Amino acid sequence: MDTRIIRIIDKTEYSEKLQDAAAIIKSGGLVVFPSETVYGLGGNGLLADAAKAIYSAKGRPSDNPLIIHIAEPKDADKYALTSDVYYRLADAFMPGPLTVIMPKRDCIPSSVTGGLDSVAVRCPSHPIAHELIKQAGVPIAAPSANLSGKPSPTRASYVCEDMNGRVDMIIDGGECEIGLESTIVKIDGDSLTLLRPGAITYDALCCVCENVNIAPAVLEKLAENEKPLSPGMKYRHYAPNADFILLDGAPDEVLAFMIKEQREGNCAILSYDEELSSLDRSLTIPIGARDDLATQAKRLFTALREADKLDASKIYAHLPSLDGLGLALYNRMIRAAAHTIKKV
Ligand code: TXA
Ligand code: MG
């Protein structure tokens, strides 16, 4: 398949440029679009065949459901059984990086939801994503636009590495602002279960809802045969080719260990910016200042892709804290590291 790539830099000119993209979506084709979190691989969320095409382009198992993207929070009523809790979340965080799981309506094909009777709904804030959904006039089903098992793409160049020749169109809208996928919550009556942490933090959710539970698989490895609350939790994610090891200890002791390891062997480091001058620059990728979690989130997936290109046998990084956005970083990093944590 020939993939058309369009670039939208000036955000005032996108409306016209998105007409073709919207027509492709409507007629059942696939378009990769930027969002504030990561790039999405979009298809018509009302067509069973579009969902099948998405699974096949991504190489994703078809029991792992897709998020549907809507233009306005109230559009959720057409596709899901909403509630008071949904509208409290929508008022606080939409449009933005929050996905809410609710019982689905019949118009959403079961191939979109991996056979589940619930559907995940998200209203993105990125102007190109918003305009594309509006012009398409249908909900856009979209997983992250990476090949299954690779880090989610935060730049169009990474989308092209994975998706060129597999989709009808790629919209290059520059680097994604947040860099980690949306926070996912499931509504259970008056309570929420946090299934995937993201830029809408646990503390922010607690301000809107009294009862927020964190699903065990967010922090820990699933036991053999344990059924996850979200199918995506059981698949290996974001795995670099090299062994990826997280170092748990006082920051200066972790840095001393990193320096020693680099002297002795061929290992790559994801470092804090402050540490760069102490390490071998050719094998070190800075992910942001120690206290700047937003920059670390924005750079993590790029750093994992670039670390893989360094041809090292091991990759080391600091184990993040669990506070604020740290929980989302921790969740992505322990999965990329297949839960390998070394105490220093
Ligand atoms: O930021 C994001 O959420 C990006 C952008 C493109 O919107 N999308 C994204 O989609 O990360 P994806 O498919 O890579 O991750 C969605 C996760 C999967 O782990 C899936 O298992 C889970 O959401 N999920 C979707 N529908 C669900 C449902 N009905 N019940 C439980 N989990 C669900
Ligand atoms: Mg994904």
mmCIF file of C-alpha atoms and ligand atoms in Angstrom:
data_model
loop_
_atom_site.group_PDB
_atom_site.id
_atom_site.type_symbol
_atom_site.label_atom_id
_atom_site.label_comp_id
_atom_site.label_asym_id
_atom_site.label_seq_id
_atom_site.Cartn_x
_atom_site.Cartn_y
_atom_site.Cartn_z
ATOM 1 C CA MET A 1 0.000 0.000 0.000
ATOM 2 C CA ASP A 2 1.213 3.540 -0.782
ATOM 3 C CA THR A 3 1.151 5.746 2.300
ATOM 4 C CA ARG A 4 0.533 9.449 1.775
ATOM 5 C CA ILE A 5 2.378 11.617 4.301
ATOM 6 C CA ILE A 6 1.138 15.153 4.949
ATOM 7 C CA ARG A 7 2.764 17.715 7.224
ATOM 8 C CA ILE A 8 0.781 20.241 9.205
ATOM 9 C CA ILE A 9 2.960 22.822 10.897
ATOM 10 C CA ASP A 10 0.810 25.948 10.826
ATOM 11 C CA LYS A 11 -2.148 25.113 13.036
ATOM 12 C CA THR A 12 -4.362 27.661 11.287
ATOM 13 C CA GLU A 13 -4.309 25.797 7.956
ATOM 14 C CA TYR A 14 -5.280 22.306 9.069
ATOM 15 C CA SER A 15 -8.989 22.423 8.453
ATOM 16 C CA GLU A 16 -8.627 22.191 4.648
ATOM 17 C CA LYS A 17 -5.704 19.798 4.794
ATOM 18 C CA LEU A 18 -7.736 17.339 6.874
ATOM 19 C CA GLN A 19 -10.574 16.895 4.354
ATOM 20 C CA ASP A 20 -8.885 13.975 2.585
ATOM 21 C CA ALA A 21 -7.933 12.384 5.894
ATOM 22 C CA ALA A 22 -11.529 12.599 7.125
ATOM 23 C CA ALA A 23 -12.812 11.075 3.863
ATOM 24 C CA ILE A 24 -10.378 8.146 4.222
ATOM 25 C CA ILE A 25 -11.594 7.469 7.784
ATOM 26 C CA LYS A 26 -15.271 7.664 6.781
ATOM 27 C CA SER A 27 -14.808 5.173 3.954
ATOM 28 C CA GLY A 28 -13.031 2.583 6.116
ATOM 29 C CA GLY A 29 -9.325 3.453 5.521
ATOM 30 C CA LEU A 30 -6.560 4.099 8.072
ATOM 31 C CA VAL A 31 -5.004 7.453 9.032
ATOM 32 C CA VAL A 32 -2.268 8.042 11.619
ATOM 33 C CA PHE A 33 -2.833 11.330 13.472
ATOM 34 C CA PRO A 34 -1.046 13.260 16.246
ATOM 35 C CA SER A 35 -2.594 13.639 19.687
ATOM 36 C CA GLU A 36 -1.403 15.372 22.860
ATOM 37 C CA THR A 37 -0.292 11.982 24.264
ATOM 38 C CA VAL A 38 1.135 9.836 21.407
ATOM 39 C CA TYR A 39 0.303 9.278 17.721
ATOM 40 C CA GLY A 40 -2.856 7.215 17.069
ATOM 41 C CA LEU A 41 -3.601 4.709 14.269
ATOM 42 C CA GLY A 42 -7.178 5.708 13.412
ATOM 43 C CA GLY A 43 -10.084 4.025 11.659
ATOM 44 C CA ASN A 44 -13.883 4.375 11.621
ATOM 45 C CA GLY A 45 -15.067 3.235 15.057
ATOM 46 C CA LEU A 46 -18.462 2.187 13.701
ATOM 47 C CA LEU A 47 -17.102 -0.267 11.115
ATOM 48 C CA ALA A 48 -16.088 -3.776 12.169
ATOM 49 C CA ASP A 49 -13.782 -4.080 9.157
ATOM 50 C CA ALA A 50 -11.887 -0.895 10.036
ATOM 51 C CA ALA A 51 -11.076 -2.393 13.443
ATOM 52 C CA LYS A 52 -9.829 -5.570 11.745
ATOM 53 C CA ALA A 53 -7.612 -3.456 9.451
ATOM 54 C CA ILE A 54 -6.169 -1.651 12.504
ATOM 55 C CA TYR A 55 -5.302 -4.947 14.262
ATOM 56 C CA SER A 56 -3.648 -6.209 11.119
ATOM 57 C CA ALA A 57 -1.637 -2.997 10.380
ATOM 58 C CA LYS A 58 -0.380 -2.981 13.975
ATOM 59 C CA GLY A 59 0.187 -6.716 14.300
ATOM 60 C CA ARG A 60 -1.984 -6.635 17.411
ATOM 61 C CA PRO A 61 -3.989 -9.531 18.887
ATOM 62 C CA SER A 62 -7.668 -8.879 18.186
ATOM 63 C CA ASP A 63 -8.723 -9.470 21.817
ATOM 64 C CA ASN A 64 -6.952 -6.252 22.880
ATOM 65 C CA PRO A 65 -9.642 -3.537 22.587
ATOM 66 C CA LEU A 66 -9.343 -0.093 20.969
ATOM 67 C CA ILE A 67 -10.109 3.349 22.397
ATOM 68 C CA ILE A 68 -12.728 5.376 20.508
ATOM 69 C CA HIS A 69 -11.920 9.076 20.136
ATOM 70 C CA ILE A 70 -14.728 11.645 20.194
ATOM 71 C CA ALA A 71 -14.875 15.368 19.355
ATOM 72 C CA GLU A 72 -17.011 16.499 22.313
ATOM 73 C CA PRO A 73 -17.409 14.893 25.771
ATOM 74 C CA LYS A 74 -21.209 14.636 25.319
ATOM 75 C CA ASP A 75 -20.753 12.473 22.181
ATOM 76 C CA ALA A 76 -19.955 9.633 24.613
ATOM 77 C CA ASP A 77 -23.722 9.240 25.142
ATOM 78 C CA LYS A 78 -24.095 7.927 21.591
ATOM 79 C CA TYR A 79 -21.617 5.100 22.109
ATOM 80 C CA ALA A 80 -21.615 4.295 25.843
ATOM 81 C CA LEU A 81 -23.883 4.269 28.899
ATOM 82 C CA THR A 82 -22.567 7.376 30.650
ATOM 83 C CA SER A 83 -23.201 8.393 34.257
ATOM 84 C CA ASP A 84 -22.860 11.252 36.669
ATOM 85 C CA VAL A 85 -19.275 10.157 37.411
ATOM 86 C CA TYR A 86 -18.446 10.341 33.680
ATOM 87 C CA TYR A 87 -19.658 13.935 33.485
ATOM 88 C CA ARG A 88 -17.697 14.898 36.600
ATOM 89 C CA LEU A 89 -14.552 13.493 34.946
ATOM 90 C CA ALA A 90 -15.417 15.191 31.646
ATOM 91 C CA ASP A 91 -15.906 18.574 33.333
ATOM 92 C CA ALA A 92 -12.558 18.283 35.075
ATOM 93 C CA PHE A 93 -10.323 16.704 32.417
ATOM 94 C CA MET A 94 -11.839 16.788 28.918
ATOM 95 C CA PRO A 95 -10.744 17.456 26.298
ATOM 96 C CA GLY A 96 -7.461 15.950 27.465
ATOM 97 C CA PRO A 97 -5.405 12.842 28.231
ATOM 98 C CA LEU A 98 -8.089 10.772 30.001
ATOM 99 C CA THR A 99 -9.804 7.592 28.727
ATOM 100 C CA VAL A 100 -12.951 6.350 30.461
ATOM 101 C CA ILE A 101 -14.297 2.785 30.230
ATOM 102 C CA MET A 102 -18.083 2.344 30.390
ATOM 103 C CA PRO A 103 -20.699 -0.185 29.197
ATOM 104 C CA LYS A 104 -20.952 0.038 25.383
ATOM 105 C CA ARG A 105 -23.973 0.636 23.182
ATOM 106 C CA ASP A 106 -24.801 -1.713 20.288
ATOM 107 C CA CYS A 107 -23.603 0.701 17.561
ATOM 108 C CA ILE A 108 -19.988 -0.029 18.554
ATOM 109 C CA PRO A 109 -18.970 -3.305 16.865
ATOM 110 C CA SER A 110 -17.585 -5.963 19.199
ATOM 111 C CA SER A 111 -14.430 -6.155 17.069
ATOM 112 C CA VAL A 112 -13.602 -2.611 18.274
ATOM 113 C CA THR A 113 -13.872 -3.684 21.917
ATOM 114 C CA GLY A 114 -12.108 -7.020 21.538
ATOM 115 C CA GLY A 115 -15.384 -8.804 22.306
ATOM 116 C CA LEU A 116 -15.929 -6.955 25.625
ATOM 117 C CA ASP A 117 -19.269 -5.351 26.493
ATOM 118 C CA SER A 118 -17.502 -2.170 27.628
ATOM 119 C CA VAL A 119 -15.939 0.580 25.500
ATOM 120 C CA ALA A 120 -13.041 2.977 26.175
ATOM 121 C CA VAL A 121 -13.807 6.625 25.261
ATOM 122 C CA ARG A 122 -11.387 9.553 24.966
ATOM 123 C CA CYS A 123 -11.830 13.179 23.861
ATOM 124 C CA PRO A 124 -8.371 14.426 22.813
ATOM 125 C CA SER A 125 -7.338 18.087 23.160
ATOM 126 C CA HIS A 126 -4.883 18.165 20.237
ATOM 127 C CA PRO A 127 -6.352 20.544 17.609
ATOM 128 C CA ILE A 128 -5.545 18.234 14.657
ATOM 129 C CA ALA A 129 -7.068 15.185 16.394
ATOM 130 C CA HIS A 130 -10.125 17.228 17.358
ATOM 131 C CA GLU A 131 -10.672 18.613 13.845
ATOM 132 C CA LEU A 132 -10.150 15.207 12.203
ATOM 133 C CA ILE A 133 -12.788 13.547 14.411
ATOM 134 C CA LYS A 134 -15.183 16.439 13.818
ATOM 135 C CA GLN A 135 -14.784 16.317 10.029
ATOM 136 C CA ALA A 136 -14.993 12.505 9.898
ATOM 137 C CA GLY A 137 -18.331 12.695 11.747
ATOM 138 C CA VAL A 138 -17.738 9.277 13.324
ATOM 139 C CA PRO A 139 -15.863 8.160 16.436
ATOM 140 C CA ILE A 140 -12.264 7.272 15.535
ATOM 141 C CA ALA A 141 -11.037 3.963 16.934
ATOM 142 C CA ALA A 142 -7.295 4.266 17.511
ATOM 143 C CA PRO A 143 -4.574 2.443 19.379
ATOM 144 C CA SER A 144 -1.088 3.962 19.601
ATOM 145 C CA ALA A 145 0.473 3.997 16.102
ATOM 146 C CA ASN A 146 3.394 1.657 16.837
ATOM 147 C CA LEU A 147 3.862 -1.920 15.754
ATOM 148 C CA SER A 148 2.709 -4.160 18.612
ATOM 149 C CA GLY A 149 5.483 -4.449 21.226
ATOM 150 C CA LYS A 150 7.355 -1.249 20.224
ATOM 151 C CA PRO A 151 7.263 2.016 22.217
ATOM 152 C CA SER A 152 4.342 4.310 21.343
ATOM 153 C CA PRO A 153 5.456 6.897 18.752
ATOM 154 C CA THR A 154 5.757 10.521 19.838
ATOM 155 C CA ARG A 155 7.148 11.795 16.506
ATOM 156 C CA ALA A 156 6.114 11.181 12.888
ATOM 157 C CA SER A 157 9.570 9.779 12.041
ATOM 158 C CA TYR A 158 8.923 6.878 14.454
ATOM 159 C CA VAL A 159 5.439 6.390 13.012
ATOM 160 C CA CYS A 160 7.026 6.076 9.545
ATOM 161 C CA GLU A 161 9.551 3.500 10.828
ATOM 162 C CA ASP A 162 6.639 1.316 11.958
ATOM 163 C CA MET A 163 3.696 2.163 9.682
ATOM 164 C CA ASN A 164 4.905 3.276 6.245
ATOM 165 C CA GLY A 165 3.192 1.025 3.676
ATOM 166 C CA ARG A 166 0.634 -0.247 6.228
ATOM 167 C CA VAL A 167 -1.790 2.731 6.339
ATOM 168 C CA ASP A 168 -3.397 5.118 3.817
ATOM 169 C CA MET A 169 -2.134 8.351 5.347
ATOM 170 C CA ILE A 170 0.189 9.665 8.067
ATOM 171 C CA ILE A 171 -0.364 13.205 9.377
ATOM 172 C CA ASP A 172 2.878 14.682 10.711
ATOM 173 C CA GLY A 173 1.905 17.236 13.343
ATOM 174 C CA GLY A 174 5.249 17.484 15.141
ATOM 175 C CA GLU A 175 6.252 16.101 18.527
ATOM 176 C CA CYS A 176 3.523 15.028 20.988
ATOM 177 C CA GLU A 177 3.333 17.296 24.016
ATOM 178 C CA ILE A 178 2.894 14.686 26.782
ATOM 179 C CA GLY A 179 4.703 11.665 25.335
ATOM 180 C CA LEU A 180 2.967 8.946 27.416
ATOM 181 C CA GLU A 181 -0.445 7.436 26.601
ATOM 182 C CA SER A 182 -3.625 8.644 28.315
ATOM 183 C CA THR A 183 -4.682 7.779 31.847
ATOM 184 C CA ILE A 184 -7.311 4.982 31.681
ATOM 185 C CA VAL A 185 -10.041 4.588 34.312
ATOM 186 C CA LYS A 186 -12.992 2.242 34.503
ATOM 187 C CA ILE A 187 -16.185 3.471 36.124
ATOM 188 C CA ASP A 188 -17.671 1.015 38.647
ATOM 189 C CA GLY A 189 -20.780 2.645 40.156
ATOM 190 C CA ASP A 190 -19.426 5.548 42.229
ATOM 191 C CA SER A 191 -15.837 4.298 42.173
ATOM 192 C CA LEU A 192 -13.010 4.384 39.664
ATOM 193 C CA THR A 193 -10.361 1.792 38.933
ATOM 194 C CA LEU A 194 -7.134 3.190 37.511
ATOM 195 C CA LEU A 195 -6.033 0.771 34.775
ATOM 196 C CA ARG A 196 -3.224 2.833 33.233
ATOM 197 C CA PRO A 197 -1.634 5.908 34.866
ATOM 198 C CA GLY A 198 -0.891 8.949 32.685
ATOM 199 C CA ALA A 199 -0.773 12.731 32.772
ATOM 200 C CA ILE A 200 -4.092 12.905 34.667
ATOM 201 C CA THR A 201 -2.603 11.755 37.965
ATOM 202 C CA TYR A 202 -4.039 9.591 40.743
ATOM 203 C CA ASP A 203 -4.235 12.668 43.011
ATOM 204 C CA ALA A 204 -6.115 14.647 40.340
ATOM 205 C CA LEU A 205 -8.645 11.785 39.971
ATOM 206 C CA CYS A 206 -9.097 11.684 43.764
ATOM 207 C CA CYS A 207 -10.161 15.349 43.681
ATOM 208 C CA VAL A 208 -13.128 14.371 41.468
ATOM 209 C CA CYS A 209 -14.013 10.940 42.824
ATOM 210 C CA GLU A 210 -13.765 9.773 46.441
ATOM 211 C CA ASN A 211 -13.002 6.161 45.641
ATOM 212 C CA VAL A 212 -10.108 5.537 43.252
ATOM 213 C CA ASN A 213 -8.533 2.066 43.276
ATOM 214 C CA ILE A 214 -5.280 1.313 41.503
ATOM 215 C CA ALA A 215 -5.443 -1.967 39.569
ATOM 216 C CA PRO A 216 -2.693 -4.290 40.894
ATOM 217 C CA ALA A 217 -1.173 -4.766 37.407
ATOM 218 C CA VAL A 218 -0.290 -1.028 37.278
ATOM 219 C CA LEU A 219 2.537 -1.633 39.747
ATOM 220 C CA GLU A 220 3.144 -5.366 39.818
ATOM 221 C CA LYS A 221 3.655 -8.255 37.510
ATOM 222 C CA LEU A 222 0.538 -10.312 36.773
ATOM 223 C CA ALA A 223 0.728 -13.828 38.175
ATOM 224 C CA GLU A 224 0.640 -16.718 35.673
ATOM 225 C CA ASN A 225 -2.962 -17.302 34.523
ATOM 226 C CA GLU A 226 -4.245 -14.199 36.362
ATOM 227 C CA LYS A 227 -6.974 -12.459 34.364
ATOM 228 C CA PRO A 228 -6.157 -8.739 33.949
ATOM 229 C CA LEU A 229 -8.811 -5.998 34.255
ATOM 230 C CA SER A 230 -7.624 -4.662 30.898
ATOM 231 C CA PRO A 231 -6.524 -7.066 28.151
ATOM 232 C CA GLY A 232 -3.570 -4.781 27.262
ATOM 233 C CA MET A 233 -1.990 -5.508 30.655
ATOM 234 C CA LYS A 234 -1.130 -9.064 29.724
ATOM 235 C CA TYR A 235 0.941 -8.230 26.630
ATOM 236 C CA ARG A 236 4.639 -7.418 26.725
ATOM 237 C CA HIS A 237 5.133 -3.723 25.935
ATOM 238 C CA TYR A 238 7.822 -1.277 24.938
ATOM 239 C CA ALA A 239 10.587 -3.860 25.160
ATOM 240 C CA PRO A 240 14.039 -2.746 23.952
ATOM 241 C CA ASN A 241 16.248 -5.423 22.351
ATOM 242 C CA ALA A 242 18.933 -5.007 25.040
ATOM 243 C CA ASP A 243 18.343 -6.087 28.667
ATOM 244 C CA PHE A 244 16.710 -3.099 30.335
ATOM 245 C CA ILE A 245 17.423 -2.848 34.080
ATOM 246 C CA LEU A 246 16.034 -0.299 36.550
ATOM 247 C CA LEU A 247 18.314 0.776 39.397
ATOM 248 C CA ASP A 248 16.759 1.335 42.822
ATOM 249 C CA GLY A 249 18.827 3.293 45.346
ATOM 250 C CA ALA A 250 20.049 6.712 46.470
ATOM 251 C CA PRO A 251 20.630 8.824 43.320
ATOM 252 C CA ASP A 252 24.387 9.337 43.948
ATOM 253 C CA GLU A 253 24.928 5.625 44.554
ATOM 254 C CA VAL A 254 22.992 4.770 41.388
ATOM 255 C CA LEU A 255 25.152 7.245 39.427
ATOM 256 C CA ALA A 256 28.350 5.717 40.849
ATOM 257 C CA PHE A 257 27.111 2.271 39.763
ATOM 258 C CA MET A 258 26.304 3.576 36.247
ATOM 259 C CA ILE A 259 29.807 5.119 35.901
ATOM 260 C CA LYS A 260 31.454 1.864 37.020
ATOM 261 C CA GLU A 261 29.324 -0.283 34.658
ATOM 262 C CA GLN A 262 30.103 1.959 31.687
ATOM 263 C CA ARG A 263 33.846 1.695 32.431
ATOM 264 C CA GLU A 264 33.667 -2.073 32.562
ATOM 265 C CA GLY A 265 31.381 -2.850 29.648
ATOM 266 C CA ASN A 266 29.237 -1.784 26.763
ATOM 267 C CA CYS A 267 26.099 -0.456 28.424
ATOM 268 C CA ALA A 268 23.708 2.376 27.623
ATOM 269 C CA ILE A 269 22.268 4.713 30.253
ATOM 270 C CA LEU A 270 19.079 6.754 30.413
ATOM 271 C CA SER A 271 20.396 9.502 32.696
ATOM 272 C CA TYR A 272 19.127 12.647 34.339
ATOM 273 C CA ASP A 273 20.437 15.794 32.609
ATOM 274 C CA GLU A 274 22.579 16.663 35.656
ATOM 275 C CA GLU A 275 24.484 13.365 35.316
ATOM 276 C CA LEU A 276 25.451 13.664 31.665
ATOM 277 C CA SER A 277 28.928 15.124 32.235
ATOM 278 C CA SER A 278 29.912 12.156 34.470
ATOM 279 C CA LEU A 279 28.954 9.508 31.904
ATOM 280 C CA ASP A 280 30.137 8.316 28.479
ATOM 281 C CA ARG A 281 28.220 10.708 26.217
ATOM 282 C CA SER A 282 28.157 8.332 23.237
ATOM 283 C CA LEU A 283 26.264 5.713 25.258
ATOM 284 C CA THR A 284 24.057 7.997 27.371
ATOM 285 C CA ILE A 285 20.638 9.482 26.620
ATOM 286 C CA PRO A 286 19.487 12.310 28.924
ATOM 287 C CA ILE A 287 15.754 12.130 29.702
ATOM 288 C CA GLY A 288 15.342 15.406 31.607
ATOM 289 C CA ALA A 289 16.330 17.055 34.869
ATOM 290 C CA ARG A 290 15.876 14.860 37.977
ATOM 291 C CA ASP A 291 12.825 16.777 39.201
ATOM 292 C CA ASP A 292 11.315 17.491 35.781
ATOM 293 C CA LEU A 293 8.910 14.574 35.394
ATOM 294 C CA ALA A 294 7.039 16.198 32.478
ATOM 295 C CA THR A 295 10.202 16.271 30.349
ATOM 296 C CA GLN A 296 11.078 12.716 31.404
ATOM 297 C CA ALA A 297 7.607 11.583 30.292
ATOM 298 C CA LYS A 298 7.932 13.409 26.981
ATOM 299 C CA ARG A 299 11.336 11.866 26.244
ATOM 300 C CA LEU A 300 10.962 8.313 27.599
ATOM 301 C CA PHE A 301 9.700 6.506 24.487
ATOM 302 C CA THR A 302 12.116 8.379 22.206
ATOM 303 C CA ALA A 303 14.937 7.453 24.595
ATOM 304 C CA LEU A 304 13.952 3.763 24.517
ATOM 305 C CA ARG A 305 13.918 3.729 20.699
ATOM 306 C CA GLU A 306 17.262 5.574 20.524
ATOM 307 C CA ALA A 307 18.847 3.390 23.231
ATOM 308 C CA ASP A 308 18.055 0.360 21.099
ATOM 309 C CA LYS A 309 20.046 1.853 18.219
ATOM 310 C CA LEU A 310 23.176 2.154 20.394
ATOM 311 C CA ASP A 311 23.803 -1.568 20.133
ATOM 312 C CA ALA A 312 24.545 -1.995 23.848
ATOM 313 C CA SER A 313 23.981 -5.279 25.660
ATOM 314 C CA LYS A 314 22.362 -3.588 28.669
ATOM 315 C CA ILE A 315 20.404 -0.399 29.293
ATOM 316 C CA TYR A 316 20.269 1.082 32.810
ATOM 317 C CA ALA A 317 17.921 3.771 34.151
ATOM 318 C CA HIS A 318 16.857 5.129 37.553
ATOM 319 C CA LEU A 319 13.717 3.565 39.018
ATOM 320 C CA PRO A 320 11.216 6.484 39.142
ATOM 321 C CA SER A 321 9.312 7.429 42.288
ATOM 322 C CA LEU A 322 5.571 6.767 42.459
ATOM 323 C CA ASP A 323 4.538 10.388 43.038
ATOM 324 C CA GLY A 324 2.455 12.410 40.568
ATOM 325 C CA LEU A 325 3.464 11.749 36.978
ATOM 326 C CA GLY A 326 6.145 9.404 38.396
ATOM 327 C CA LEU A 327 3.498 6.652 38.635
ATOM 328 C CA ALA A 328 3.013 6.721 34.835
ATOM 329 C CA LEU A 329 6.777 6.700 34.228
ATOM 330 C CA TYR A 330 7.168 3.830 36.720
ATOM 331 C CA ASN A 331 4.374 1.831 35.049
ATOM 332 C CA ARG A 332 5.883 2.177 31.530
ATOM 333 C CA MET A 333 9.457 1.594 32.694
ATOM 334 C CA ILE A 334 8.838 -1.550 34.760
ATOM 335 C CA ARG A 335 7.015 -3.062 31.779
ATOM 336 C CA ALA A 336 9.803 -2.119 29.343
ATOM 337 C CA ALA A 337 12.223 -3.705 31.821
ATOM 338 C CA ALA A 338 10.036 -6.814 32.238
ATOM 339 C CA HIS A 339 10.035 -5.967 35.991
ATOM 340 C CA THR A 340 13.843 -6.258 36.323
ATOM 341 C CA ILE A 341 14.855 -4.027 39.240
ATOM 342 C CA LYS A 342 18.354 -4.096 40.754
ATOM 343 C CA LYS A 343 18.995 -2.683 44.247
ATOM 344 C CA VAL A 344 22.131 -0.538 44.375
HETATM 345 O O1 TXA B 1 -3.183 8.175 24.670
HETATM 346 C C1 TXA B 1 -3.774 7.172 24.272
HETATM 347 O O2 TXA B 1 -4.614 6.571 24.953
HETATM 348 C C2 TXA B 1 -3.443 6.677 22.838
HETATM 349 C C3 TXA B 1 -3.920 7.756 21.864
HETATM 350 C C4 TXA B 1 -3.767 7.350 20.438
HETATM 351 O O3 TXA B 1 -5.243 8.099 22.161
HETATM 352 N N1 TXA B 1 -4.063 5.416 22.588
HETATM 353 C C5 TXA B 1 -3.625 4.249 23.153
HETATM 354 O O4 TXA B 1 -4.315 3.122 22.734
HETATM 355 O O5 TXA B 1 -2.706 4.197 23.944
HETATM 356 P P1 TXA B 1 -3.781 1.631 22.980
HETATM 357 O O6 TXA B 1 -4.710 0.768 22.200
HETATM 358 O O7 TXA B 1 -2.351 1.536 22.628
HETATM 359 O O8 TXA B 1 -4.017 1.369 24.487
HETATM 360 C C6 TXA B 1 -5.333 1.245 24.979
HETATM 361 C C7 TXA B 1 -5.384 0.325 26.167
HETATM 362 C C8 TXA B 1 -5.085 -1.123 25.839
HETATM 363 O O9 TXA B 1 -4.184 -1.617 26.814
HETATM 364 C C9 TXA B 1 -6.439 -1.816 25.961
HETATM 365 O O10 TXA B 1 -6.306 -3.130 26.472
HETATM 366 C C10 TXA B 1 -7.180 -0.920 26.938
HETATM 367 O O11 TXA B 1 -6.735 0.378 26.647
HETATM 368 N N2 TXA B 1 -8.642 -0.961 26.730
HETATM 369 C C11 TXA B 1 -9.333 -0.486 25.660
HETATM 370 N N3 TXA B 1 -10.647 -0.750 25.781
HETATM 371 C C12 TXA B 1 -10.819 -1.386 26.970
HETATM 372 C C13 TXA B 1 -11.950 -1.939 27.653
HETATM 373 N N4 TXA B 1 -13.179 -1.865 27.155
HETATM 374 N N5 TXA B 1 -11.724 -2.531 28.858
HETATM 375 C C14 TXA B 1 -10.474 -2.597 29.384
HETATM 376 N N6 TXA B 1 -9.358 -2.106 28.774
HETATM 377 C C15 TXA B 1 -9.524 -1.512 27.574
HETATM 378 MG MG MG B 2 -0.397 1.007 22.685
#
